[in-house]
Short mmCIF file of C-alpha atoms in Angstrom, two decimals:
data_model
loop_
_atom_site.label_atom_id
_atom_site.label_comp_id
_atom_site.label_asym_id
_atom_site.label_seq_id
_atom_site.Cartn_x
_atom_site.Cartn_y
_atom_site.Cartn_z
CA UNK A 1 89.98 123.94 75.62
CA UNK A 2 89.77 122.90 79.42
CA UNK A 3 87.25 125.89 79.80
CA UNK A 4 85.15 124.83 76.79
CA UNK A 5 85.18 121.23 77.65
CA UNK A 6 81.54 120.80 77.80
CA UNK A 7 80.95 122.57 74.58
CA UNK A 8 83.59 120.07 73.24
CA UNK A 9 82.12 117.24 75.22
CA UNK A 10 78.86 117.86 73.23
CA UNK A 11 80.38 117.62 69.87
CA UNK A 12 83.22 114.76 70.26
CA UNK A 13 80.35 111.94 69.29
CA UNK A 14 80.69 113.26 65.23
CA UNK A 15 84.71 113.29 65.63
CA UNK A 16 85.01 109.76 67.10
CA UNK A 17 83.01 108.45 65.15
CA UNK A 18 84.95 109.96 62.30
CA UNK A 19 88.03 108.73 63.56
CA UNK A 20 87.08 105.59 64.08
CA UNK A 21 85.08 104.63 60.71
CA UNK A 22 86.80 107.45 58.28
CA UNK A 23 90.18 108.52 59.30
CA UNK A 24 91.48 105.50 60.62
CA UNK A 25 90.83 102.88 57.26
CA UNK A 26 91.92 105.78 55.34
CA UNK A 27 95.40 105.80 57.27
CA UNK A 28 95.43 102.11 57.80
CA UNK A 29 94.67 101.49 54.08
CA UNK A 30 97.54 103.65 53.63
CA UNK A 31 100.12 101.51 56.08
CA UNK A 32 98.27 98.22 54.22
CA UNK A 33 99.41 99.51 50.91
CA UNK A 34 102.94 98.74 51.74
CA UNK A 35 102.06 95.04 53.00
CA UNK A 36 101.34 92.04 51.93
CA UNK A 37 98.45 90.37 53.54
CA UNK A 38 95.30 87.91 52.69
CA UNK A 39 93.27 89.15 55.50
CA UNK A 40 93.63 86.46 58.24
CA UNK A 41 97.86 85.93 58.43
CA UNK A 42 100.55 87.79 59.85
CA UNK A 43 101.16 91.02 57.71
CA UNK A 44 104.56 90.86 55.66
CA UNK A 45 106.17 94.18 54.31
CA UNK A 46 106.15 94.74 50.67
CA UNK A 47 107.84 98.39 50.29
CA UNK A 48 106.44 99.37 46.75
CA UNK A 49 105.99 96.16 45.28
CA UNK A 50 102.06 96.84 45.26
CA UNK A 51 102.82 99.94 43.15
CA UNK A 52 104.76 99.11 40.75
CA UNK A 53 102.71 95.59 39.83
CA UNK A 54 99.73 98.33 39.62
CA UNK A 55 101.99 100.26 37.05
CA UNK A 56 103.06 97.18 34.87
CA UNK A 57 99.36 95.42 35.12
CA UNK A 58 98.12 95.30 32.08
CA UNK A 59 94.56 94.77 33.70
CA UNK A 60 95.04 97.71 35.67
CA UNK A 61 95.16 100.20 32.71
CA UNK A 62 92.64 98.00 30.94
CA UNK A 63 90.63 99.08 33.65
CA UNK A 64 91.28 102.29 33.71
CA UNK A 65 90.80 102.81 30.08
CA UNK A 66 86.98 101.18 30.37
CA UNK A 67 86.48 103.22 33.23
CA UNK A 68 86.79 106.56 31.13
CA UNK A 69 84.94 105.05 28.16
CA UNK A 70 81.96 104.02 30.31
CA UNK A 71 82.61 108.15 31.98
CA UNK A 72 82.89 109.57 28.45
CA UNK A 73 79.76 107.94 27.17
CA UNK A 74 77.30 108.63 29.89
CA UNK A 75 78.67 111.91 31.58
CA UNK A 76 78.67 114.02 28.59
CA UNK A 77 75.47 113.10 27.50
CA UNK A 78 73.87 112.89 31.05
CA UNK A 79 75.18 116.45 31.93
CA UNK A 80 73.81 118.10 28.67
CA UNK A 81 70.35 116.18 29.11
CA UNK A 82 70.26 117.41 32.56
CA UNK A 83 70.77 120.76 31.36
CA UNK A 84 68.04 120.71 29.01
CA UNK A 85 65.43 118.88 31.02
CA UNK A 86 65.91 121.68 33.88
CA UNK A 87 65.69 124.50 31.22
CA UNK A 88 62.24 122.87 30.01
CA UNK A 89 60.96 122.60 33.89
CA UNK A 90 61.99 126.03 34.40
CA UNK A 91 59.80 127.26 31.03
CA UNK A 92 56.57 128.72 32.46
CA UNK A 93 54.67 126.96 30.45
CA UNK A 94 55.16 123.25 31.53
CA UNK A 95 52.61 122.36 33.78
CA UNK A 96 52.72 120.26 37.01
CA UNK A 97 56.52 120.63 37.55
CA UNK A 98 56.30 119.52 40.98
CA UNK A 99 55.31 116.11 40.06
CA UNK A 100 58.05 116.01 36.81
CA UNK A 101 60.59 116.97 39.65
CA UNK A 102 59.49 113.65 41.51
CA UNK A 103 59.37 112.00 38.74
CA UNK A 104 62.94 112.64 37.53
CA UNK A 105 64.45 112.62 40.70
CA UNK A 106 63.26 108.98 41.45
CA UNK A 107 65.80 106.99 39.97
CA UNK A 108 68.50 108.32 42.09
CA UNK A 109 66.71 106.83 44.98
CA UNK A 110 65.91 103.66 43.26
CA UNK A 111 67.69 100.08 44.45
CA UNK A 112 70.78 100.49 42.21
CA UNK A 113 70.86 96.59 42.66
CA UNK A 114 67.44 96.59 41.07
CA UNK A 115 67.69 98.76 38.72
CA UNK A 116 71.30 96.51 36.98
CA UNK A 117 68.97 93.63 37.12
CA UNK A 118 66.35 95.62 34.99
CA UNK A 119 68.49 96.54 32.96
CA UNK A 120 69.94 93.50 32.49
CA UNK A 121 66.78 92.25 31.46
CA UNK A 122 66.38 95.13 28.51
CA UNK A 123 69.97 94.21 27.79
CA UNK A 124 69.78 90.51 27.65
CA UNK A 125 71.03 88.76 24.77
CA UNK A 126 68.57 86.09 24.29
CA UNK A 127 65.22 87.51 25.73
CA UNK A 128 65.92 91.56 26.35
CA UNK A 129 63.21 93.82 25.22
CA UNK A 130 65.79 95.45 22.85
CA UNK A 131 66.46 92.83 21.21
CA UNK A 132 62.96 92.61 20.87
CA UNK A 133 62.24 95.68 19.54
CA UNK A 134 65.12 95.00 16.79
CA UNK A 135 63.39 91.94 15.91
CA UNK A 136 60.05 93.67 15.50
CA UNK A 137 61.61 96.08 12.93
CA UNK A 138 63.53 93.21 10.99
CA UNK A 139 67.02 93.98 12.69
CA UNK A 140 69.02 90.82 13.79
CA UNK A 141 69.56 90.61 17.46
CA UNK A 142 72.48 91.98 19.33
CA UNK A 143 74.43 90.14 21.80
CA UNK A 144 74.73 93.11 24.49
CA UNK A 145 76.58 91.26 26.96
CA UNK A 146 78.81 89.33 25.24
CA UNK A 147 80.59 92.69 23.42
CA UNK A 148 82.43 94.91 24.66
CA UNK A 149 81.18 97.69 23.54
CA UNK A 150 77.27 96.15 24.53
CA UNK A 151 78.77 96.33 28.13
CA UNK A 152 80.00 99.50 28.44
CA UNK A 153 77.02 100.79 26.61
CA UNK A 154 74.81 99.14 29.27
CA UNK A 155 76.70 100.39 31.88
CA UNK A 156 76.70 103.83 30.77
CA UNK A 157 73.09 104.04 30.06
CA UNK A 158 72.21 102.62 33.23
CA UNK A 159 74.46 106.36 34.91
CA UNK A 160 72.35 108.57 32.70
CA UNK A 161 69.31 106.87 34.14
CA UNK A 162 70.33 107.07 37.83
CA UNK A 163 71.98 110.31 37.55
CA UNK A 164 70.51 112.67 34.97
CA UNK A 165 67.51 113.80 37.00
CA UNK A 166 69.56 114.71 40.35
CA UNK A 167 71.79 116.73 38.15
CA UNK A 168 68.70 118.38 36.86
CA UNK A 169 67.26 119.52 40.07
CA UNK A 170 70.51 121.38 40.73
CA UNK A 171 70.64 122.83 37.30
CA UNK A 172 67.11 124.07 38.27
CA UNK A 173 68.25 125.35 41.28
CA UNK A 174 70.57 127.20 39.72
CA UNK A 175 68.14 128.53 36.61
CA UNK A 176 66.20 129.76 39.59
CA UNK A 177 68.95 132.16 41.26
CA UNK A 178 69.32 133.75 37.69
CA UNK A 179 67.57 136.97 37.62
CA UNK A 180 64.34 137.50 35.27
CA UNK A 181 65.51 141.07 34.69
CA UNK A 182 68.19 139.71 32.51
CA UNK A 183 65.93 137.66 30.20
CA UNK A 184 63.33 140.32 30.02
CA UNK A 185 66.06 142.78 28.85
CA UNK A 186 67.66 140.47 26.64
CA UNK A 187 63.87 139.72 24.89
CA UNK A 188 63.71 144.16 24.72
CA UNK A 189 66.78 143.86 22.84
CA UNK A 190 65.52 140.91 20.53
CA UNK A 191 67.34 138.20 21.81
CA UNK A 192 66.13 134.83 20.62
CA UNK A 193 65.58 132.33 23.35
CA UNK A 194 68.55 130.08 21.92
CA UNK A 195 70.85 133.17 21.84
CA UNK A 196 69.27 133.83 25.73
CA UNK A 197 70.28 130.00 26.30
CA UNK A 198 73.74 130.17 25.99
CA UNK A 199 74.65 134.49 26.56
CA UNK A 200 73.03 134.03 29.95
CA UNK A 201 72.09 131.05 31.28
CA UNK A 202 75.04 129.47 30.56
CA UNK A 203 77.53 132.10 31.67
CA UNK A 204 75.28 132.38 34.94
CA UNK A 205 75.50 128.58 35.72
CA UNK A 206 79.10 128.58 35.57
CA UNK A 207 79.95 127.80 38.88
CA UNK A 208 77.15 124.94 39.07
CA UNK A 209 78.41 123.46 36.09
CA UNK A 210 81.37 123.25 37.85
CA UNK A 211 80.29 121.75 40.33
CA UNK A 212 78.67 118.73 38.63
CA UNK A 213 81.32 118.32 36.14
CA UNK A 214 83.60 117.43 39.51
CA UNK A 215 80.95 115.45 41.18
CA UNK A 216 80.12 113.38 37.91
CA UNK A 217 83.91 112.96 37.73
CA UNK A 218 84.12 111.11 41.01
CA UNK A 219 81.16 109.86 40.72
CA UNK A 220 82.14 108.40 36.94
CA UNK A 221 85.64 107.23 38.26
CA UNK A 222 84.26 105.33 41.00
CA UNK A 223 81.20 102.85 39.06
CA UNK A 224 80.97 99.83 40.83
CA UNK A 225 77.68 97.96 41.15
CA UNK A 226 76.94 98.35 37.60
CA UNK A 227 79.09 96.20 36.05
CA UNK A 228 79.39 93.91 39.21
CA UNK A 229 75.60 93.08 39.23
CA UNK A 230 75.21 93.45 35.36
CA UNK A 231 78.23 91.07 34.23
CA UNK A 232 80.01 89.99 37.74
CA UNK A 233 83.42 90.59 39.19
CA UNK A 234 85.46 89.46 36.06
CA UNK A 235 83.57 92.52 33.94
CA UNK A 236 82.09 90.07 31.74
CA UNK A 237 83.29 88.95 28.12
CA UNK A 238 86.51 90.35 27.13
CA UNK A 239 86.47 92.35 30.35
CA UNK A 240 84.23 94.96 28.83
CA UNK A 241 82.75 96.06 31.97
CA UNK A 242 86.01 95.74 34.20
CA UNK A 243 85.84 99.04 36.15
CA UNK A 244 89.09 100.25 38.48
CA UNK A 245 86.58 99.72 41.33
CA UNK A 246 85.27 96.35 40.35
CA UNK A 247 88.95 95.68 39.44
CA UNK A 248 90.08 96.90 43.12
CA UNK A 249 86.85 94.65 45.04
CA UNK A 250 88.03 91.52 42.74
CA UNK A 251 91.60 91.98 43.94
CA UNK A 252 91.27 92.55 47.47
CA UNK A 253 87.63 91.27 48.67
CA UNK A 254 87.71 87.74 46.03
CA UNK A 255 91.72 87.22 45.60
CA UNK A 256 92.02 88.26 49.08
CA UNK A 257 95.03 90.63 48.14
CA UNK A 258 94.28 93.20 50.58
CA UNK A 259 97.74 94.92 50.42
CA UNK A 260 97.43 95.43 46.74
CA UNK A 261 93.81 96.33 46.90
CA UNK A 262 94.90 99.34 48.95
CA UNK A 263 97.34 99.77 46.66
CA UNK A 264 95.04 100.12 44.05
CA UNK A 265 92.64 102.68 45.63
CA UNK A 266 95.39 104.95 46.41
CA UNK A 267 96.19 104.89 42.62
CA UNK A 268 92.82 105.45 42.34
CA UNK A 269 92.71 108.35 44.39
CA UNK A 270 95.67 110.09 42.30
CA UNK A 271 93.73 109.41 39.25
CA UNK A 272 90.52 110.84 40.30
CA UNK A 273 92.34 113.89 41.00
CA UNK A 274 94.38 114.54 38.34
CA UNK A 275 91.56 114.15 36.19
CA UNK A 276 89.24 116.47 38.43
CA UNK A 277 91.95 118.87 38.06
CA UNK A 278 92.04 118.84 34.54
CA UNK A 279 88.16 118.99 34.29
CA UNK A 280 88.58 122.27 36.59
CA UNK A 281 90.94 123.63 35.00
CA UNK A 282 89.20 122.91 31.60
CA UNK A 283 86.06 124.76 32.79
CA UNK A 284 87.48 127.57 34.38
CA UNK A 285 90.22 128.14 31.52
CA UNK A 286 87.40 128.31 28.84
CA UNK A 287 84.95 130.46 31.47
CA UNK A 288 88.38 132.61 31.84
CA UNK A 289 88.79 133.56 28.03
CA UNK A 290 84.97 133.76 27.12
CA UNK A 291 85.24 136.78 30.22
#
């Protein structure tokens, strides 16, 4: 090391900084975990008092179960549309797919604070453009945000939009690795372009599939400024929009239980991969048999 020093001198700016603003909260959130503090007085230890209130919280689990509701309803959906819209901007015969690219990718670089109070406008229950629209076909108006179901829906709708077009441009990535030998053989043989869809291009995307599926996972498990901008830090009527991240932020950064709030993203943590795990294991136990 001595004799490489300026080699490591040149690089040790990325690890400090890493050390300082990533390793270190993620250790000291650990050591907070086991304490009981409000932020500003002496630190008191709690052993694993923080756990098991986490484990017997009713609102814990309450957020945990809206948190994969709100996953189920927009990451299935988002992934499959994703899939689809890439297939179409991969067909040779859409035209400007450079600007649909743009166009799709957008939203993911859109003011996610903006886009929950636009949505809250289409959502909202008095004067939302849905309700609206309802109106205009002789439907009675729907109180979005007052249901808990309305919420989640909201919520979950507002993913798809952020997230379905940055999915796509790695689907398309991926449709554009596959070789053209295979579809041109598979058209010799009379393969429709349906029986194409899902012989090769699915089999071929495997591993990007994957990939999303675990990304969307994290991404899904971790929703936050949704619900907090849509409906606030309770998670609106009935708690509908009470996410474990919005539960976590209400906990530590309003109650000012900063112990448990640690607490909470470790459990967190555990949950997001166990269920990763079981999402991998799900894909590559199904990709496993089909080979």
């Amino acid at each position: 090391m001595w004799k490489h020093r300026k080699e490591y001198l040149a690089i040790s700016p990325f690890y400090i900084l890493f050390a300082v603003f990533g390793l270190f909260p993620i250790a000291f959130s650990m050591y907070l975990s086991f304490q009981k503090w409000d932020g500003i007085g002496e630190m008191t230890f709690n052993g694993l008092n923080n756990y098991r209130f986490m484990l017997t919280d009713p609102e814990f689990w309450k957020a945990v179960g809206n948190t994969l509701v709100i996953w189920i309803y927009s990451t299935i959906p988002m992934l499959f549309s994703a899939l689809v819209i890439a297939f179409l901007l991969n067909a040779s015969f859409v035209r400007f797919r450079t600007f649909f690219r743009i166009g799709y990718f957008l939203p993911n670089v859109t003011s996610l604070v903006a886009v929950a109070i636009v949505f809250g406008t289409l959502f909202s229950n008095n004067y939302g453009l849905l309700n609206y629209v309802l109106n205009l076909i002789g439907l009675e108006s729907v109180e979005w945000l007052n249901k808990t179901w309305g919420i989640q829906l909201a919520v979950s709708v507002m993913v798809i939009w952020r997230w379905v077009g940055y999915n796509a441009i790695i689907y398309l990535a991926g449709l554009q690795s596959i070789p053209t030998v295979l579809y041109e053989a598979a058209k010799i043989d009379g393969a429709t372009g349906i029986q194409a869809f899902f012989r090769i291009t699915i089999p071929n995307l495997k591993p990007i599939i994957l990939f999303t599926v675990i990304t969307s996972t994290i991404g899904g498990m971790q929703v936050f400024t949704e619900p907090q901008v849509l409906v606030g830090n309770d998670g609106g009527v009935g708690g509908g929009g009470m996410t474990i991240v919005l539960y976590l932020y209400r906990e530590a950064f309003v109650n000012n239980y900063f112990g448990y709030g640690s607490a909470v993203g470790w459990g967190m943590f555990v949950l997001i991969a166990l269920f990763s795990l079981f999402n991998w294991r799900m894909v590559q136990g199904k990709g496993s048999n089909e080979s």
